[in-house]
CSV table of C-alpha atoms and ligand atoms in Angstrom, one decimal:
chain,number,residue,atom,x,y,z
G,1031,UNK,CA,-2.3,3.2,5.6
G,1032,UNK,CA,0.0,1.0,7.0
G,1033,UNK,CA,-1.5,-0.2,10.4
G,1034,UNK,CA,0.8,-2.3,12.5
G,1035,UNK,CA,0.6,-3.9,15.7
G,1036,UNK,CA,3.7,-3.1,17.6
G,1037,UNK,CA,3.6,-6.1,20.0
G,1038,UNK,CA,6.8,-6.4,21.9
G,1039,UNK,CA,8.3,-8.9,19.3
G,1040,UNK,CA,7.7,-6.5,16.4
G,1041,UNK,CA,9.7,-4.1,18.5
G,1042,UNK,CA,12.7,-6.1,19.4
G,1043,UNK,CA,12.9,-6.8,15.7
G,1044,UNK,CA,12.9,-3.5,14.5
G,1045,UNK,CA,15.1,-2.8,17.1
G,1046,UNK,CA,17.9,-5.2,15.7
G,1047,UNK,CA,17.0,-4.5,11.9
G,1048,UNK,CA,17.7,-1.0,12.3
G,1049,UNK,CA,20.9,-1.7,14.4
G,1050,UNK,CA,22.0,-4.2,12.2
G,1051,UNK,CA,22.0,-1.6,9.5
G,1052,UNK,CA,23.6,1.2,11.3
G,1053,UNK,CA,26.6,-0.6,11.4
G,1054,UNK,CA,26.6,-0.2,7.5
G,1055,UNK,CA,26.0,3.6,7.4
G,1056,UNK,CA,27.8,7.4,8.7
G,1057,UNK,CA,24.4,8.8,9.5
G,1058,UNK,CA,21.1,8.3,10.6
G,1059,UNK,CA,18.3,10.5,9.1
G,1060,UNK,CA,15.4,10.6,11.3
G,1061,UNK,CA,12.3,11.6,10.3
G,1062,UNK,CA,9.4,13.3,12.4
G,1063,UNK,CA,6.5,14.9,11.7
G,1064,UNK,CA,6.5,18.8,11.8
G,1065,UNK,CA,3.1,19.0,13.4
G,1066,UNK,CA,3.7,16.9,15.9
G,1067,UNK,CA,7.7,16.3,16.7
G,1068,UNK,CA,7.7,14.9,19.7
G,1069,UNK,CA,4.4,12.2,19.2
G,1070,UNK,CA,6.2,11.4,16.1
G,1071,UNK,CA,9.3,10.0,17.9
G,1072,UNK,CA,10.2,7.1,18.5
G,1073,UNK,CA,10.4,6.7,22.5
G,1074,UNK,CA,13.3,5.1,22.7
G,1075,UNK,CA,15.4,6.2,19.8
G,1076,UNK,CA,18.4,7.6,21.1
G,1077,UNK,CA,19.1,4.1,22.8
G,1078,UNK,CA,18.6,2.5,19.6
G,1079,UNK,CA,20.9,5.2,17.7
G,1080,UNK,CA,23.7,4.1,20.0
G,1081,UNK,CA,25.6,7.4,19.3
G,1082,UNK,CA,25.2,7.2,16.0
G,1083,UNK,CA,25.4,10.8,13.8
G,1084,UNK,CA,21.7,12.4,13.3
G,1085,UNK,CA,19.7,14.3,10.9
G,1086,UNK,CA,16.4,15.1,12.3
G,1087,UNK,CA,13.9,16.1,9.2
G,1088,UNK,CA,10.9,18.0,10.1
G,1089,UNK,CA,8.6,16.4,7.1
G,1090,UNK,CA,5.1,18.0,6.7
G,1091,UNK,CA,6.4,21.2,7.1
G,1092,UNK,CA,4.1,22.3,4.5
G,1093,UNK,CA,0.9,21.7,6.8
G,1094,UNK,CA,2.9,23.1,9.7
G,1095,UNK,CA,2.8,26.6,11.2
G,1096,UNK,CA,6.4,27.9,10.7
G,1097,UNK,CA,7.0,29.9,13.3
G,1098,UNK,CA,6.5,27.0,15.5
G,1099,UNK,CA,8.8,24.9,13.3
G,1100,UNK,CA,11.5,27.3,13.4
G,1101,UNK,CA,11.1,26.9,17.2
G,1102,UNK,CA,11.5,22.9,17.0
G,1103,UNK,CA,14.7,23.7,14.7
G,1104,UNK,CA,15.9,25.8,17.8
G,1105,UNK,CA,14.7,23.1,20.1
G,1106,UNK,CA,16.9,20.4,18.2
G,1107,UNK,CA,19.4,22.6,18.0
G,1108,UNK,CA,20.3,22.8,21.4
G,1109,UNK,CA,20.4,19.1,22.2
G,1110,UNK,CA,22.9,19.0,19.7
G,1111,UNK,CA,20.9,17.9,16.8
G,1112,UNK,CA,20.7,19.6,13.2
G,1113,UNK,CA,17.4,19.9,12.1
G,1114,UNK,CA,15.9,20.6,8.9
G,1115,UNK,CA,12.1,21.4,7.5
G,1116,UNK,CA,11.4,19.8,4.1
G,1117,UNK,CA,8.1,18.5,2.3
G,1118,UNK,CA,8.9,15.3,0.8
G,1119,UNK,CA,5.9,15.7,-1.6
G,1120,UNK,CA,7.3,19.2,-3.4
G,1121,UNK,CA,11.1,18.8,-2.9
G,1122,UNK,CA,11.0,21.3,-0.8
G,1123,UNK,CA,14.1,21.6,1.5
G,1124,UNK,CA,15.1,18.4,0.1
G,1125,UNK,CA,18.0,19.1,-2.0
G,1126,UNK,CA,19.9,20.5,1.5
G,1127,UNK,CA,19.8,17.4,2.9
G,1128,UNK,CA,23.4,15.9,1.6
G,1129,UNK,CA,24.9,19.2,2.7
G,1130,UNK,CA,23.5,18.8,6.0
G,1131,UNK,CA,24.4,15.2,6.5
G,1132,UNK,CA,27.9,16.0,5.9
G,1133,UNK,CA,27.7,19.3,8.0
G,1134,UNK,CA,26.5,16.8,10.9
G,1135,UNK,CA,30.0,15.1,9.7
G,1136,UNK,CA,32.3,17.5,9.1
G,1137,UNK,CA,34.6,16.1,12.5
G,1138,UNK,CA,34.9,13.1,10.8
G,1139,UNK,CA,35.2,14.2,7.2
G,1140,UNK,CA,37.7,16.8,8.3
G,1141,UNK,CA,39.8,14.4,9.9
G,1142,UNK,CA,40.1,11.9,6.9
G,1143,UNK,CA,41.4,15.0,4.7
G,1144,UNK,CA,43.8,15.6,7.6
G,1145,UNK,CA,45.5,12.0,7.3
G,1146,UNK,CA,45.3,12.5,3.2
G,1147,UNK,CA,42.3,10.2,2.8
G,1148,UNK,CA,39.1,10.5,0.2
G,1149,UNK,CA,36.2,10.7,2.1
G,1150,UNK,CA,33.6,8.6,0.1
G,1151,UNK,CA,30.1,9.2,-0.4
G,1152,UNK,CA,28.2,9.8,2.9
G,1153,UNK,CA,26.1,6.4,4.0
G,1154,UNK,CA,22.8,7.4,5.5
G,1155,UNK,CA,19.7,5.6,7.0
G,1156,UNK,CA,16.4,6.8,7.2
G,1157,UNK,CA,14.3,5.7,10.0
G,1158,UNK,CA,10.7,7.0,11.4
G,1159,UNK,CA,7.5,5.5,12.2
G,1160,UNK,CA,4.8,4.5,9.9
G,1161,UNK,CA,3.0,7.4,7.5
G,1162,UNK,CA,5.9,9.7,8.2
G,1163,UNK,CA,6.9,10.2,4.7
G,1164,UNK,CA,9.8,7.5,4.4
G,1165,UNK,CA,8.9,5.9,1.1
G,1166,UNK,CA,8.1,9.3,-0.5
G,1167,UNK,CA,11.4,10.8,1.0
G,1168,UNK,CA,13.7,7.8,-0.5
G,1169,UNK,CA,11.5,8.5,-3.9
G,1170,UNK,CA,12.0,11.8,-4.1
G,1171,UNK,CA,15.8,12.0,-3.0
G,1172,UNK,CA,16.8,9.0,-5.4
G,1173,UNK,CA,15.1,10.7,-8.5
G,1174,UNK,CA,12.7,7.9,-9.2
G,1175,UNK,CA,10.2,5.5,-7.7
G,1176,UNK,CA,11.8,2.5,-5.2
G,1177,UNK,CA,9.4,-0.2,-4.7
G,1178,UNK,CA,10.8,-1.4,-1.5
G,1179,UNK,CA,8.8,0.1,1.5
G,1180,UNK,CA,10.6,-1.3,4.6
G,1181,UNK,CA,10.9,-4.2,6.5
G,1182,UNK,CA,8.8,-7.7,5.4
G,1183,UNK,CA,9.2,-10.0,8.0
G,1184,UNK,CA,10.5,-13.3,6.8
G,1185,UNK,CA,12.0,-11.5,3.4
G,1186,UNK,CA,15.6,-11.7,3.3
G,1187,UNK,CA,17.2,-9.3,0.4
G,1188,UNK,CA,20.4,-7.3,0.1
G,1189,UNK,CA,20.7,-4.0,1.0
G,1190,UNK,CA,20.7,-1.7,-2.1
G,1191,UNK,CA,22.5,1.9,-1.7
G,1192,UNK,CA,20.6,4.3,-3.9
G,1193,UNK,CA,22.2,7.4,-5.0
G,1194,UNK,CA,21.0,10.8,-3.3
G,1195,UNK,CA,23.2,13.0,-4.8
G,1196,UNK,CA,25.6,15.4,-3.4
G,1197,UNK,CA,27.7,12.3,-2.3
G,1198,UNK,CA,25.3,11.0,-0.3
G,1199,UNK,CA,23.8,7.2,-0.2
G,1200,UNK,CA,20.5,5.8,1.1
G,1201,UNK,CA,20.0,2.2,2.4
G,1202,UNK,CA,16.7,1.6,-0.2
G,1203,UNK,CA,14.5,0.2,2.8
G,1204,UNK,CA,14.4,2.5,5.8
G,1205,UNK,CA,14.2,1.4,9.4
G,1206,UNK,CA,10.6,1.8,10.6
G,1207,UNK,CA,10.0,2.7,14.3
G,1208,UNK,CA,7.1,2.8,16.4
G,1209,UNK,CA,5.4,5.4,17.9
G,1210,UNK,CA,4.8,6.0,22.1
G,1211,UNK,CA,1.5,4.8,22.1
G,1212,UNK,CA,1.3,4.1,25.5
G,1213,UNK,CA,0.5,7.6,25.8
G,1214,UNK,CA,-2.8,9.2,25.4
G,1215,UNK,CA,-2.0,12.7,24.0
G,1216,UNK,CA,0.4,11.0,21.7
G,1217,UNK,CA,-2.1,8.6,20.3
G,1218,UNK,CA,-4.9,11.7,20.0
G,1219,UNK,CA,-2.3,13.8,18.2
G,1220,UNK,CA,-1.2,10.9,15.8
G,1221,UNK,CA,-4.6,10.2,14.9
G,1222,UNK,CA,-5.4,13.9,14.7
G,1223,UNK,CA,-2.9,14.0,11.2
G,1224,UNK,CA,-3.9,10.6,10.1
G,1225,UNK,CA,-1.0,8.9,11.1
G,1226,UNK,CA,-3.0,6.3,12.5
G,1227,UNK,CA,-5.8,4.4,11.5
G,1228,UNK,CA,-9.4,6.3,12.2
G,1229,UNK,CA,-10.4,2.3,13.5
G,1230,UNK,CA,-8.0,2.7,16.3
G,1231,UNK,CA,-8.8,5.6,18.3
G,1232,UNK,CA,-13.1,7.2,18.1
G,1233,UNK,CA,-13.3,9.7,15.8
G,1234,UNK,CA,-15.5,12.1,17.9
G,1235,UNK,CA,-12.5,11.7,20.5
G,1236,UNK,CA,-10.0,12.2,18.2
G,1237,UNK,CA,-11.8,15.2,17.0
G,1238,UNK,CA,-12.7,16.6,20.0
G,1239,UNK,CA,-9.1,16.8,21.4
G,1240,UNK,CA,-8.1,18.3,18.1
G,1241,UNK,CA,-10.6,20.7,17.9
G,1242,UNK,CA,-10.2,21.8,21.6
G,1243,UNK,CA,-6.6,22.7,20.9
G,1244,UNK,CA,-6.9,24.6,17.6
G,1245,UNK,CA,-10.1,26.9,19.3
G,1246,UNK,CA,-6.9,27.8,21.7
G,1247,UNK,CA,-4.4,28.0,19.4
G,1248,UNK,CA,-5.6,29.0,16.2
G,1249,UNK,CA,-8.9,30.4,16.5
G,1250,UNK,CA,-8.9,32.8,13.7
G,1251,UNK,CA,-8.3,29.6,11.5
G,1252,UNK,CA,-11.4,28.0,12.9
G,1253,UNK,CA,-13.7,30.7,12.4
G,1254,UNK,CA,-12.7,31.7,9.1
G,1255,UNK,CA,-12.8,27.9,7.9
G,1256,UNK,CA,-16.2,27.6,9.1
G,1257,UNK,CA,-17.7,30.9,9.5
G,1258,UNK,CA,-17.8,30.7,13.1
G,1259,UNK,CA,-18.6,34.6,15.0
G,1260,UNK,CA,-17.2,33.4,17.9
G,1261,UNK,CA,-14.8,30.4,19.4
G,1262,UNK,CA,-13.9,30.2,23.1
G,1263,UNK,CA,-10.4,30.3,23.9
G,1264,UNK,CA,-7.8,28.8,26.6
G,1265,UNK,CA,-9.8,27.0,29.5
G,1266,UNK,CA,-12.6,25.9,27.4
G,1267,UNK,CA,-15.2,23.2,29.4
G,1268,UNK,CA,-16.2,20.2,27.2
G,1269,UNK,CA,-19.7,21.7,26.1
G,1270,UNK,CA,-18.0,24.8,24.9
G,1271,UNK,CA,-16.0,22.4,22.1
G,1272,UNK,CA,-18.8,20.2,21.3
G,1273,UNK,CA,-20.8,23.4,21.0
G,1274,UNK,CA,-18.0,24.7,18.0
G,1275,UNK,CA,-18.7,20.8,16.9
G,1276,UNK,CA,-22.0,21.2,16.6
G,1277,UNK,CA,-21.9,24.6,15.1
G,1278,UNK,CA,-19.4,23.3,12.3
G,1279,UNK,CA,-21.7,20.5,11.9
G,1280,UNK,CA,-24.6,22.7,11.3
G,1281,UNK,CA,-22.8,24.5,8.6
G,1282,UNK,CA,-21.2,21.5,7.0
G,1283,UNK,CA,-25.2,19.6,6.8
G,1284,UNK,CA,-23.7,17.0,9.0
G,1285,UNK,CA,-27.5,16.5,10.4
G,1286,UNK,CA,-29.3,13.3,11.4
G,1287,UNK,CA,-33.1,12.8,11.5
G,1288,UNK,CA,-34.8,15.0,13.9
G,1289,UNK,CA,-32.6,17.9,12.8
G,1290,UNK,CA,-30.0,17.5,15.8
G,1291,UNK,CA,-25.9,17.1,14.6
G,1292,UNK,CA,-24.5,13.9,13.5
G,1293,UNK,CA,-21.1,14.5,15.5
G,1294,UNK,CA,-19.5,11.4,14.1
G,1295,UNK,CA,-19.9,13.3,10.4
G,1296,UNK,CA,-18.8,16.8,11.7
G,1297,UNK,CA,-15.8,15.1,13.5
G,1298,UNK,CA,-14.7,13.7,9.7
G,1299,UNK,CA,-15.2,16.9,8.5
G,1300,UNK,CA,-12.7,18.5,10.9
G,1301,UNK,CA,-10.2,15.8,10.9
G,1302,UNK,CA,-10.5,15.9,6.8
G,1303,UNK,CA,-9.9,19.5,6.9
G,1304,UNK,CA,-7.1,19.2,9.5
G,1305,UNK,CA,-5.2,16.6,7.4
G,1306,UNK,CA,-5.9,18.4,4.3
G,1307,UNK,CA,-4.8,21.1,5.2
G,1308,UNK,CA,-7.7,23.4,4.9
G,1309,UNK,CA,-7.5,24.7,8.5
G,1310,UNK,CA,-4.7,26.5,7.6
G,1311,UNK,CA,-0.3,25.2,8.6
G,1312,UNK,CA,-1.1,24.2,12.0
G,1313,UNK,CA,1.2,22.6,14.8
G,1314,UNK,CA,-0.1,20.1,17.3
G,1315,UNK,CA,2.8,20.3,19.4
G,1316,UNK,CA,5.0,23.3,20.3
G,1317,UNK,CA,8.6,23.3,22.5
G,1318,UNK,CA,7.4,26.1,24.7
G,1319,UNK,CA,3.8,25.3,24.9
G,1320,UNK,CA,2.5,24.6,28.4
G,1321,UNK,CA,-0.6,25.7,28.3
G,1322,UNK,CA,-1.4,24.0,25.0
G,1323,UNK,CA,0.1,21.4,25.8
G,1324,UNK,CA,-2.1,21.2,28.7
G,1325,UNK,CA,-5.5,22.2,26.5
G,1326,UNK,CA,-4.5,18.4,25.4
G,1327,UNK,CA,-3.6,16.9,28.4
G,1328,UNK,CA,-6.3,17.8,30.7
G,1329,UNK,CA,-9.2,15.9,28.9
H,2765,GDP,P1,6.0,5.8,5.1
H,2765,GDP,O1,5.6,5.0,5.9
H,2765,GDP,O2,6.9,6.8,6.4
H,2765,GDP,O3,6.6,5.2,4.1
H,2765,GDP,O4,5.4,7.4,4.9
H,2765,GDP,P2,5.0,7.6,3.1
H,2765,GDP,O5,6.0,7.9,2.1
H,2765,GDP,O6,3.7,6.7,2.8
H,2765,GDP,O7,3.7,8.8,3.2
H,2765,GDP,C1,2.4,8.9,3.9
H,2765,GDP,C2,1.9,9.8,3.7
H,2765,GDP,O8,2.1,11.2,3.9
H,2765,GDP,C3,1.5,9.8,1.7
H,2765,GDP,O9,0.2,10.1,1.7
H,2765,GDP,C4,2.0,10.9,1.7
H,2765,GDP,O10,1.6,11.2,0.4
H,2765,GDP,C5,1.7,11.5,2.5
H,2765,GDP,N1,3.5,12.8,2.8
H,2765,GDP,C6,4.7,12.6,2.8
H,2765,GDP,N2,5.4,13.3,2.8
H,2765,GDP,C7,4.9,14.8,2.6
H,2765,GDP,C8,5.1,15.8,3.1
H,2765,GDP,O11,6.7,16.6,2.9
H,2765,GDP,N3,3.8,16.8,2.8
H,2765,GDP,C9,2.8,16.9,2.4
H,2765,GDP,N4,1.6,16.9,2.9
H,2765,GDP,N5,2.6,14.9,2.5
H,2765,GDP,C10,3.5,14.0,2.7
């Protein structure tokens, strides 16, 4: 897991590196996490992209709630951005990327054809925050293992184009963006999916926020996984959520001397299960989810 300290100087450099690459490409492929499309989105993305055509990929869709993913596709559609759910590990959805990229560029391609020009391969850059799956996707599209995984400060090397099939070419190094960590809720969500290191936020806090959301939005999943008979729903008090955590800890044998539940261990169990998809397909953010948003914001 990469933990990058995003000091202002790093952000400025990352932005400059991406903007240099934008000059070389026709379309930016923005990789988001399907479980948290807003929290995994760079806060300055519109500004950084300088009106470059864009395609959004909702990666790790295998772990996200399919109905909510559909809502997100519609949400981006309303913003005029084409979005596609994919699983970069198995390759599900990946084959549609060249077609979607060409569709996003159809006006430009049609104009070239009208002028009698033969359109060359569409050139693309993959951008996204750390751990969203950029290298996995590049390797998947390239059909082989590409060693380079992003920009290392001080290392200058020529850009390589990778043939990604269907007249699509990719730059071999992705553009690395920073997340919105000034927002605490975003931090908890990114930590819940394992996108930022467990050393940064306390696991008990991260698991508490996640459990509060899941017990409201996906109570049946919790009941089934941990054989619980009762899970508090919307508007649960903090001690009710801690009660659920304790019940999970007891089921999983996370006890400390004296017989009480070791909440840190129970928290790790919940987070491991959530990240590994053992709680089912869960989306932590939804476009229309006011009450769900509040479930995370109020504490
Ligand atoms: P990068 O930092 O953006 O280049 O992210 P990586 O490509 O290194 O991926 C981070 C982690 O996410 C790795 O453990 C990948 O195996 C995993 N991953 C990437 N894409 C997917 C996906 O679509 N589904 C699942 N379940 N895991 C994925």
